[in-house]
């Protein structure tokens, strides 16, 4: 089956996906979900070198590689490299996450490929950057979470550093990479030229520290763990009602007044221990204990309704079952359905932004390794005889 675009938005672009694990495949999934013809290049079955994300039949792999086609090529063979270069010659984008030296060794670095395809946008994702003292060091999500500062501000004070429960460095690096690719493609419309762009898990993680970076760089303040409570806006955090936990966010004096009224404690507004943000910061523990004592009188459903109707942000803390039972999430249509010829009907989360005229969908389930090798090679102009010879030689 030829390219089956998931959206009209990027359907004119072809992307060669040379990535493994999560950050690179995430970048390519973003492009595939918006219609790009993403061709995933994998090692042949006999090499078995890139079974990642829990194996190719696992739910993680199915989610990450939907809307792509797959070809296998042995890049240790000269004909495998030559075929890849032929594929790239007609492409708009290449995405890779080898260690920085590997692409040069294989002769598929940006300079080498741009000589034949000057409009090529070449995107690289690494652990620590393309150059510098750590460029050759292997990079993984949790390493970047630690080095980028996130683990130092996550968790309960005194309990030691805590990793975030998703691979946030991988995911952010992939999303930033996809954004960079789109920027480069936009720029190409005026210059006619492609370019080399790169990001890393470490850079993405530092960027995602956001206001914590400015607190240090501008004010010299080194943030520490604040647990489930906002470090500067009080009271904002996790509180316990009669039947479980919920989040409440109180930002600003007007919302503080509303919060006190709803909780049945209007006297707190004038109480010198709590009347302004500075006082509430000093007396945070006492205030939180008193809030929890009052919240224990009712269930979460009651408080969520009361606070939101009163103009105070409040919400449940859901597990994954609760997430997909949320009426608003159901209304937003975030769950998409697709039929895999290998696994049958599947439900997967779609893109989190909606383009009304060119929406994204899931048009194709994740492919098996090399599922589209022959059709892609035939599109390149190779003959059936070429394919027979290449197959017997283990090129794909």
Coordinates of C-alpha atoms in Angstrom, one line a residue:
X1 CA 0.0 0.0 0.0
X2 CA 1.5 3.4 -0.9
X3 CA 1.7 6.4 1.4
X4 CA -1.6 6.8 3.3
X5 CA -1.4 10.2 4.9
X6 CA -2.9 10.7 8.3
X7 CA -3.5 14.4 7.5
X8 CA -3.3 16.7 4.4
X9 CA -1.1 19.1 6.4
X10 CA 2.3 17.5 5.7
X11 CA 1.4 15.0 3.0
X12 CA 3.8 16.5 0.5
X13 CA 6.9 15.7 2.6
X14 CA 8.9 12.5 2.9
X15 CA 10.8 11.8 6.0
X16 CA 13.5 9.1 6.5
X17 CA 13.4 7.8 10.0
X18 CA 16.8 6.3 11.1
X19 CA 16.0 6.5 14.8
X20 CA 15.6 4.0 17.6
X21 CA 14.2 3.9 21.1
X22 CA 12.0 6.9 21.9
X23 CA 13.2 10.5 21.3
X24 CA 13.8 10.1 17.6
X25 CA 10.7 7.9 16.9
X26 CA 8.6 10.5 18.8
X27 CA 9.9 13.3 16.5
X28 CA 9.0 11.2 13.5
X29 CA 5.6 10.2 14.9
X30 CA 4.7 13.9 15.2
X31 CA 5.4 14.4 11.5
X32 CA 3.6 11.1 10.5
X33 CA 0.5 12.1 12.5
X34 CA 0.3 15.2 10.4
X35 CA 0.6 13.4 7.1
X36 CA 4.2 13.1 6.3
X37 CA 5.4 10.0 4.5
X38 CA 7.6 8.7 7.2
X39 CA 9.7 5.7 6.2
X40 CA 11.2 3.9 9.2
X41 CA 14.5 2.3 8.3
X42 CA 15.2 -0.8 10.5
X43 CA 17.8 -3.5 10.6
X44 CA 16.8 -6.8 8.8
X45 CA 15.3 -9.5 10.9
X46 CA 18.4 -11.6 10.9
X47 CA 20.3 -8.8 12.6
X48 CA 17.7 -8.3 15.4
X49 CA 19.4 -5.1 16.6
X50 CA 16.6 -2.7 17.2
X51 CA 13.8 -4.4 19.1
X52 CA 13.1 -1.6 21.4
X53 CA 10.1 -0.2 23.3
X54 CA 9.2 -3.6 24.6
X55 CA 9.4 -5.4 21.3
X56 CA 7.6 -4.7 18.0
X57 CA 4.4 -6.3 19.1
X58 CA 4.2 -4.3 22.4
X59 CA 1.7 -1.5 23.1
X60 CA 4.5 1.0 23.4
X61 CA 5.9 0.2 20.0
X62 CA 2.4 0.3 18.5
X63 CA 1.8 3.8 19.9
X64 CA 5.1 5.2 18.9
X65 CA 5.3 4.0 15.3
X66 CA 1.8 4.4 14.0
X67 CA 1.3 6.2 10.6
X68 CA 4.7 5.0 9.4
X69 CA 6.0 2.6 6.7
X70 CA 8.9 0.3 7.4
X71 CA 11.8 -0.8 5.3
X72 CA 14.8 -2.9 6.3
X73 CA 18.3 -2.2 5.1
X74 CA 21.6 -3.7 6.3
X75 CA 23.7 -0.5 6.7
X76 CA 26.8 -2.6 7.2
X77 CA 26.7 -3.6 3.5
X78 CA 27.7 -1.1 0.8
X79 CA 24.5 -1.8 -1.2
X80 CA 22.5 -1.1 1.9
X81 CA 24.1 2.3 2.3
X82 CA 23.8 3.0 -1.4
X83 CA 20.1 2.2 -1.3
X84 CA 19.6 4.4 1.7
X85 CA 21.3 7.3 0.0
X86 CA 19.1 6.7 -3.1
X87 CA 16.1 6.9 -0.8
X88 CA 17.3 10.1 0.9
X89 CA 18.0 11.8 -2.4
X90 CA 14.3 12.1 -2.9
X91 CA 13.4 12.9 0.6
X92 CA 12.8 16.2 2.4
X93 CA 13.9 15.2 5.9
X94 CA 16.2 12.8 7.6
X95 CA 16.0 12.1 11.4
X96 CA 18.7 10.2 13.2
X97 CA 19.8 9.5 16.8
X98 CA 23.1 7.7 16.3
X99 CA 26.0 8.6 18.5
X100 CA 27.5 11.7 16.8
X101 CA 30.4 9.9 15.2
X102 CA 28.3 7.1 13.6
X103 CA 26.8 9.0 10.8
X104 CA 30.2 10.2 9.7
X105 CA 31.6 6.7 9.7
X106 CA 28.6 5.5 7.6
X107 CA 29.0 8.5 5.2
X108 CA 25.4 9.6 5.9
X109 CA 26.2 12.9 7.7
X110 CA 24.5 16.1 6.6
X111 CA 27.4 17.4 4.5
X112 CA 27.7 14.1 2.5
X113 CA 23.9 13.9 1.9
X114 CA 23.3 17.6 1.2
X115 CA 25.8 17.4 -1.7
X116 CA 23.2 15.4 -3.6
X117 CA 20.1 16.9 -2.0
X118 CA 20.7 20.6 -1.0
X119 CA 17.2 21.0 0.2
X120 CA 17.5 18.3 2.8
X121 CA 16.6 19.1 6.4
X122 CA 18.7 16.8 8.5
X123 CA 17.8 16.5 12.2
X124 CA 19.9 14.8 14.8
X125 CA 19.0 13.9 18.4
X126 CA 21.7 12.9 20.9
X127 CA 22.1 12.5 24.6
X128 CA 24.3 15.5 25.2
X129 CA 24.9 17.4 21.9
X130 CA 26.9 16.9 18.7
X131 CA 30.1 18.4 20.1
X132 CA 31.7 19.0 23.5
X133 CA 33.2 17.0 26.3
X134 CA 30.2 14.7 26.7
X135 CA 29.2 14.3 23.0
X136 CA 30.2 10.7 22.8
X137 CA 28.7 9.6 26.1
X138 CA 25.6 7.4 25.9
X139 CA 22.4 9.3 26.9
X140 CA 19.2 8.0 28.5
X141 CA 16.1 9.7 29.7
X142 CA 16.8 9.4 33.5
X143 CA 20.4 10.5 33.1
X144 CA 19.1 13.7 31.5
X145 CA 16.4 14.2 34.1
X146 CA 19.1 14.1 36.7
X147 CA 21.8 16.2 35.0
X148 CA 19.2 18.8 33.8
X149 CA 18.0 19.5 37.3
X150 CA 14.5 18.0 37.2
X151 CA 15.1 15.3 39.8
X152 CA 16.5 17.8 42.2
X153 CA 13.1 19.6 42.4
X154 CA 10.9 16.5 42.2
X155 CA 9.7 14.6 45.2
X156 CA 9.0 15.0 48.9
X157 CA 11.6 17.2 50.8
X158 CA 14.1 14.9 52.6
X159 CA 13.2 11.8 50.7
X160 CA 15.9 12.2 48.0
X161 CA 15.6 12.9 44.3
X162 CA 12.7 11.4 42.3
X163 CA 12.4 10.7 38.6
X164 CA 9.3 11.8 36.7
X165 CA 7.0 8.9 35.8
X166 CA 7.3 9.4 32.1
X167 CA 10.4 9.6 29.8
X168 CA 10.0 13.4 29.7
X169 CA 13.5 14.1 28.4
X170 CA 13.1 11.7 25.5
X171 CA 9.6 13.1 24.7
X172 CA 10.6 16.7 24.9
X173 CA 13.7 16.2 22.8
X174 CA 11.5 14.5 20.1
X175 CA 8.9 17.2 20.1
X176 CA 11.5 20.0 20.0
X177 CA 13.2 18.1 17.1
X178 CA 9.9 18.0 15.2
X179 CA 9.4 21.7 15.9
X180 CA 12.8 22.4 14.6
X181 CA 12.1 20.4 11.4
X182 CA 9.0 22.4 10.8
X183 CA 10.8 25.6 11.3
X184 CA 13.5 24.5 8.8
X185 CA 11.0 23.5 6.2
X186 CA 9.3 26.9 6.5
X187 CA 12.6 28.6 6.1
X188 CA 13.4 26.4 3.1
X189 CA 10.4 28.0 1.3
X190 CA 12.2 31.3 1.1
X191 CA 15.8 30.2 0.8
X192 CA 15.4 27.0 -1.1
X193 CA 18.0 25.4 1.1
X194 CA 17.9 22.7 3.7
X195 CA 20.0 22.7 6.9
X196 CA 21.4 20.7 9.7
X197 CA 19.6 21.0 13.0
X198 CA 20.2 19.2 16.3
X199 CA 18.9 18.9 19.8
X200 CA 19.7 16.6 22.8
X201 CA 18.0 15.1 25.8
X202 CA 20.1 17.4 28.1
X203 CA 19.3 20.6 26.2
X204 CA 15.6 19.8 26.2
X205 CA 15.6 19.0 29.8
X206 CA 17.3 22.2 30.8
X207 CA 14.9 24.2 28.7
X208 CA 11.9 22.4 30.3
X209 CA 13.1 23.6 33.7
X210 CA 11.6 26.9 32.6
X211 CA 11.0 29.3 35.6
X212 CA 13.5 27.3 37.7
X213 CA 16.3 28.4 35.4
X214 CA 15.4 32.0 35.6
X215 CA 15.1 31.8 39.3
X216 CA 18.7 30.8 39.4
X217 CA 20.2 32.8 36.5
X218 CA 18.5 36.0 37.4
X219 CA 17.8 35.8 41.2
X220 CA 20.5 33.3 42.2
X221 CA 18.0 31.0 43.9
X222 CA 18.7 27.3 43.8
X223 CA 15.3 25.5 43.9
X224 CA 14.8 22.5 46.0
X225 CA 12.1 19.9 46.3
X226 CA 8.6 21.2 47.2
X227 CA 6.8 17.9 47.1
X228 CA 3.3 18.2 45.9
X229 CA 3.0 21.9 46.6
X230 CA 3.8 24.9 44.4
X231 CA 7.1 26.5 45.5
X232 CA 5.8 30.1 45.5
X233 CA 2.0 30.1 45.2
X234 CA 0.3 29.0 48.5
X235 CA -1.9 27.1 48.9
X236 CA -1.5 25.2 45.6
X237 CA -0.9 21.5 45.7
X238 CA -2.3 18.1 46.7
X239 CA -5.0 18.0 49.4
X240 CA -7.0 15.2 50.9
X241 CA -10.8 15.1 51.0
X242 CA -12.8 12.4 52.8
X243 CA -12.4 9.9 50.0
X244 CA -9.0 10.7 48.5
X245 CA -6.7 13.2 47.0
X246 CA -7.2 16.2 44.7
X247 CA -5.4 19.2 43.4
X248 CA -6.3 22.8 44.3
X249 CA -4.6 25.9 42.8
X250 CA -4.9 29.3 44.6
X251 CA -3.2 32.1 42.7
X252 CA -3.6 35.7 43.8
X253 CA -5.4 37.5 46.6
X254 CA -8.9 37.4 45.0
X255 CA -8.8 33.7 44.5
X256 CA -7.5 33.3 48.0
X257 CA -10.6 35.1 49.3
X258 CA -12.9 32.9 47.3
X259 CA -11.1 29.8 48.5
X260 CA -11.5 30.8 52.1
X261 CA -15.2 31.6 51.7
X262 CA -15.9 28.2 50.0
X263 CA -13.9 26.3 52.7
X264 CA -15.9 28.1 55.4
X265 CA -12.9 30.1 56.8
X266 CA -13.5 33.7 55.7
X267 CA -11.5 34.8 58.8
X268 CA -8.3 33.6 57.2
X269 CA -8.3 36.5 54.9
X270 CA -7.5 38.9 57.8
X271 CA -5.5 36.4 59.8
X272 CA -1.9 37.7 60.1
X273 CA -0.6 34.2 59.6
X274 CA -2.3 33.8 56.2
X275 CA -3.3 37.2 54.9
X276 CA -0.7 37.5 52.2
X277 CA 1.6 35.2 50.2
X278 CA 4.7 35.9 52.3
X279 CA 2.8 35.0 55.5
X280 CA 1.3 31.9 54.0
X281 CA 4.7 30.8 52.9
X282 CA 6.1 31.0 56.4
X283 CA 3.1 29.2 57.9
X284 CA 2.6 26.8 55.0
X285 CA 2.6 23.6 57.1
X286 CA 0.0 24.8 59.6
X287 CA -2.2 26.2 56.8
X288 CA -2.1 22.9 54.8
X289 CA -3.0 20.9 57.9
X290 CA -6.0 23.1 58.6
X291 CA -7.1 22.9 55.0
X292 CA -6.9 19.1 55.0
X293 CA -8.9 19.0 58.3
X294 CA -11.7 21.0 56.8
X295 CA -11.7 19.1 53.5
X296 CA -12.1 15.8 55.3
X297 CA -15.7 16.7 56.0
X298 CA -16.8 16.0 52.3
X299 CA -15.8 13.8 49.4
X300 CA -13.8 15.0 46.4
X301 CA -16.7 15.3 44.1
X302 CA -18.3 17.8 46.4
X303 CA -15.2 20.0 46.7
X304 CA -14.4 19.8 43.0
X305 CA -17.8 21.1 42.2
X306 CA -17.8 23.8 44.9
X307 CA -14.4 25.2 44.1
X308 CA -14.8 25.3 40.4
X309 CA -18.2 26.9 40.6
X310 CA -16.7 29.4 42.9
X311 CA -13.8 30.3 40.6
X312 CA -11.1 28.3 42.3
X313 CA -9.3 25.7 40.1
X314 CA -9.6 22.2 41.5
X315 CA -9.4 18.7 39.9
X316 CA -9.2 15.0 40.7
X317 CA -5.9 13.1 40.6
X318 CA -6.7 10.3 38.2
X319 CA -5.0 7.0 37.5
X320 CA -5.1 6.0 33.8
X321 CA -8.5 4.4 34.2
X322 CA -9.8 7.7 35.6
X323 CA -8.2 9.7 32.9
X324 CA -10.2 8.0 30.1
X325 CA -13.4 8.0 32.1
X326 CA -13.2 11.9 32.3
X327 CA -16.2 13.3 30.3
X328 CA -14.1 16.1 29.0
X329 CA -11.4 13.8 27.7
X330 CA -14.0 11.7 26.0
X331 CA -15.6 14.9 24.6
X332 CA -12.2 16.0 23.2
X333 CA -11.9 12.8 21.2
X334 CA -8.3 12.1 22.2
X335 CA -8.7 8.4 21.8
X336 CA -8.4 7.3 18.1
X337 CA -9.1 3.9 16.7
X338 CA -7.2 2.0 14.0
X339 CA -7.2 -1.6 12.8
X340 CA -3.8 -3.4 12.7
X341 CA -3.7 -6.3 10.3
X342 CA -1.4 -8.0 12.8
X343 CA -3.2 -7.2 16.1
X344 CA -6.7 -6.2 15.2
X345 CA -8.6 -3.1 16.5
X346 CA -6.5 -0.7 18.6
X347 CA -7.2 2.4 20.5
X348 CA -4.4 5.0 20.8
X349 CA -4.1 8.6 21.9
X350 CA -4.0 11.0 19.0
X351 CA -2.5 14.5 18.7
X352 CA -3.2 17.0 21.5
X353 CA -3.9 19.9 19.1
X354 CA -6.7 20.2 16.6
X355 CA -6.4 21.7 13.1
X356 CA -9.9 22.2 12.0
X357 CA -9.3 22.1 8.2
X358 CA -6.5 19.5 8.1
X359 CA -7.0 17.3 11.2
X360 CA -4.8 14.5 12.2
X361 CA -5.9 10.9 12.5
X362 CA -4.4 7.5 12.8
X363 CA -4.5 6.2 9.3
X364 CA -2.1 3.3 9.6
X365 CA -1.2 1.0 12.5
X366 CA 2.5 0.5 13.4
X367 CA 4.2 -1.7 10.7
X368 CA 6.0 -4.9 11.2
X369 CA 9.7 -4.7 10.6
X370 CA 10.3 -4.4 6.8
X371 CA 6.6 -4.6 6.0
X372 CA 6.8 -2.1 3.2
X373 CA 10.4 -2.9 2.0
X374 CA 9.4 -4.1 -1.5
X375 CA 6.9 -1.4 -2.2
X376 CA 9.3 1.3 -1.2
X377 CA 12.2 -0.2 -3.2
X378 CA 9.9 -0.5 -6.3
X379 CA 8.9 3.2 -5.8
X380 CA 12.7 4.0 -6.1
X381 CA 12.7 2.3 -9.5
X382 CA 14.3 -1.0 -8.6
X383 CA 13.2 -4.1 -10.5
X384 CA 11.8 -7.3 -9.2
X385 CA 15.2 -8.9 -10.2
X386 CA 17.0 -6.3 -8.1
X387 CA 14.8 -7.1 -5.1
X388 CA 15.4 -10.9 -5.5
X389 CA 19.1 -10.4 -5.6
X390 CA 19.2 -8.0 -2.7
X391 CA 17.0 -10.2 -0.6
X392 CA 19.2 -13.2 -1.2
X393 CA 22.2 -11.1 -0.2
X394 CA 20.6 -10.0 3.0
X395 CA 20.5 -6.3 2.0
X396 CA 16.9 -6.0 3.3

